[in-house]
Amino acid sequence: MDLRQLRYFVGVARERNFTRAAEQLNIAQPPLSRQIQALEDELGVALLIRNSRPVRLTEAGRLFYEQALQVLGRVEQMRAATRRVGLNQNSVLSIGFVASTLYGGLPSLVRKLRHRTPDIEIQVLEMMSVQQIPALKEGRIDIGFGRLHHSDSGVVEIVLREERLTVAIPKDTPLAQDSAPLPIGALTGQKLIVYPKEPRPGYADQVLNLLHGHDVRPAEVQEVREIQTALGLVAAETGLCVIPSSARQMRSDVHYRLLEGERATSPVILYHRVGDTSPYIDLVKEVIREMYAENPPWLSAEHNLPTRPSFAE
Amino acid sequence: MDLRQLRYFVGVARERNFTRAAEQLNIAQPPLSRQIQALEDELGVALLIRNSRPVRLTEAGRLFYEQALQVLGRVEQMRAATRRVGLNQNSVLSIGFVASTLYGGLPSLVRKLRHRTPDIEIQVLEMMSVQQIPALKEGRIDIGFGRLHHSDSGVVEIVLREERLTVAIPKDTPLAQDSAPLPIGALTGQKLIVYPKEPRPGYADQVLNLLHGHDVRPAEVQEVREIQTALGLVAAETGLCVIPSSARQMRSDVHYRLLEGERATSPVILYHRVGDTSPYIDLVKEVIREMYAENPPWLSAEHNLPTRPSFAE
DNA sequence: CGACATAATACCCCTTGAGTATAATTGTAA
DNA sequence: TTACAATTATACTCAAGGGGTATTATGTCG
């Protein structure tokens, strides 16, 4: 498959007519027909219904059309962004983040950064905490927002906040009768669902370690790939799940209770390379400091321990 | 630009070595060098620093590398999804939505649909309300979630809920002293920011019409492209902005007050083609009915009029 | 500085995309 | 139903360009 084939197919799908599409694409009609055939051959799927005038799209073709439009748009953006960066010699700030920070301050941070530094290109990449460390060292990202402590001497970590943990409980079960914080001990003998299954060690192990440290043994532990699935299983009464408090808003058909206990928190951590002299690292810290001073909703005392980033004193 | 060039570049960027990359790509080293040169020529930007061993990426190259990875991944997904749909003869449910529904029930709806119908492919496309009507008629989408009433006889509309409107007010201004609902009349003589600038008519006109209907004349109206910008300007004390209540959570550094008044609401509307016999239309309604019965947080009485979708009685 | 690793260049081949002419198919109107 | 207009597929040819081999140029490290 080839971008040319995508462009050709989009032309035909839009015009619903090979001849006119060929004119717009500045080629003759036969090569256009052949390219579309080649595309269909490669996919092993018919995209167009030709024994009909005007030509119609199959279900697969309809799907392929919308996606092709998106891919072509993406390629255009990529070309433009690369030109901008290359020609103006301005630089790129690449930020890795774990999904859960999307429910906290990340979107707002990125918006503020873009606003404050129109001269640099900001790129955000979703990746798990453990993947962020090698990504930083290889230069694939410059800043990371994750949830795991690490021990790599090449990467600095700064704990931004300690978010309290919450237990998701199926409605209409005994534990869901109360809304008060739940002692960790109450999880003994319960079925537990943890995520993510990969990569390990990850947030799942943080939770399991916390329980182990309190001598709590769940009856059964089921691992799933992502939080959505985990909460789905909770709703289906398959078990309980421990989540960062900010993830409460993801589902409303389960019951939530804060987890009560010494270290029943999950940190949000900023990573960057040691000795990274880029002024943007400081800018990021500066903006974070401002944001924390505004006391945003995701920093509510109810769902966070009263700590502040070390640089925000 | 060509997918092959992207694959080649990704190979080189990953290996940081032309020779090894060429081996992995199953071609000889010289053609690889040439393709990368062609790519750089077309972009007019150097992606690699060659007078260094191992080869390093330029800033532009670093950006291009991450984006190329994403594009290639996207293409792979597209190929797989198209094959699935084409070979299994199963169909595609294509859903258009306005951005604001992302803060309501849309993510949950899509998740539930995917779960309930693993046999169909669900595609979601962000598009403005007015674009959804032609998209429905052309078959580009099957279901739309928008905020505007329309008068096209080929498209059915079902009002799902009437969301109350909220005024975003700069902090530390007189109107921000109180948190009680604000009468529409209070907007007289205020500077107003509306969005989106395009396409018209749109949500901006809904707001302006509402004010006009109450004989309220703002001092000045500034149009911006999207809500993020609008709220940014509010925070910068440029004026006030009327938003659907669910959008409150987007920014915490402005003050919010509900708008009080007869028709101070914005509907969330489900569109579909008249006479669409697909069973999935009914399934969507069924799932929506269930979701509304669960009383999710975005349906709180505070931010919605006490209406229910006509099919959910 | 010299040996080695590695990228660029020169040159050739042949795959493959594009053009022209024409056949086949579909839709429509008499 | 048939004939015609519109439109897509096929056959054949040409040539651009992607890829291979041999060789040169450049950078790295002992």
Short mmCIF file of C-alpha atoms in Angstrom, two decimals, chain A residues 43-47 58-61 63, chain B residues 80-92:
data_model
loop_
_atom_site.label_atom_id
_atom_site.label_comp_id
_atom_site.label_asym_id
_atom_site.label_seq_id
_atom_site.Cartn_x
_atom_site.Cartn_y
_atom_site.Cartn_z
CA LEU A 43 -6.38 -5.81 0.86
CA GLY A 44 -8.21 -8.83 -0.50
CA VAL A 45 -11.38 -6.80 -0.18
CA ALA A 46 -13.67 -5.02 -2.65
CA LEU A 47 -13.89 -1.32 -1.89
CA THR A 58 -18.87 -1.07 -0.13
CA GLU A 59 -19.01 -1.06 3.67
CA ALA A 60 -15.28 -1.73 3.71
CA GLY A 61 -14.76 1.06 1.20
CA LEU A 63 -14.49 2.69 6.30
CA ALA B 80 -6.58 -4.61 9.36
CA ALA B 81 -9.94 -2.95 9.97
CA THR B 82 -10.76 -2.87 6.28
CA ARG B 83 -9.87 -6.53 5.88
CA ARG B 84 -11.98 -7.46 8.88
CA VAL B 85 -14.99 -5.63 7.56
CA GLY B 86 -14.57 -6.81 3.99
CA LEU B 87 -13.85 -10.46 4.66
CA ASN B 88 -16.33 -11.08 7.43
CA GLN B 89 -18.97 -9.16 5.57
CA ASN B 90 -19.77 -7.37 8.78
CA SER B 91 -20.71 -3.79 8.69
CA VAL B 92 -19.57 -0.41 9.90
#
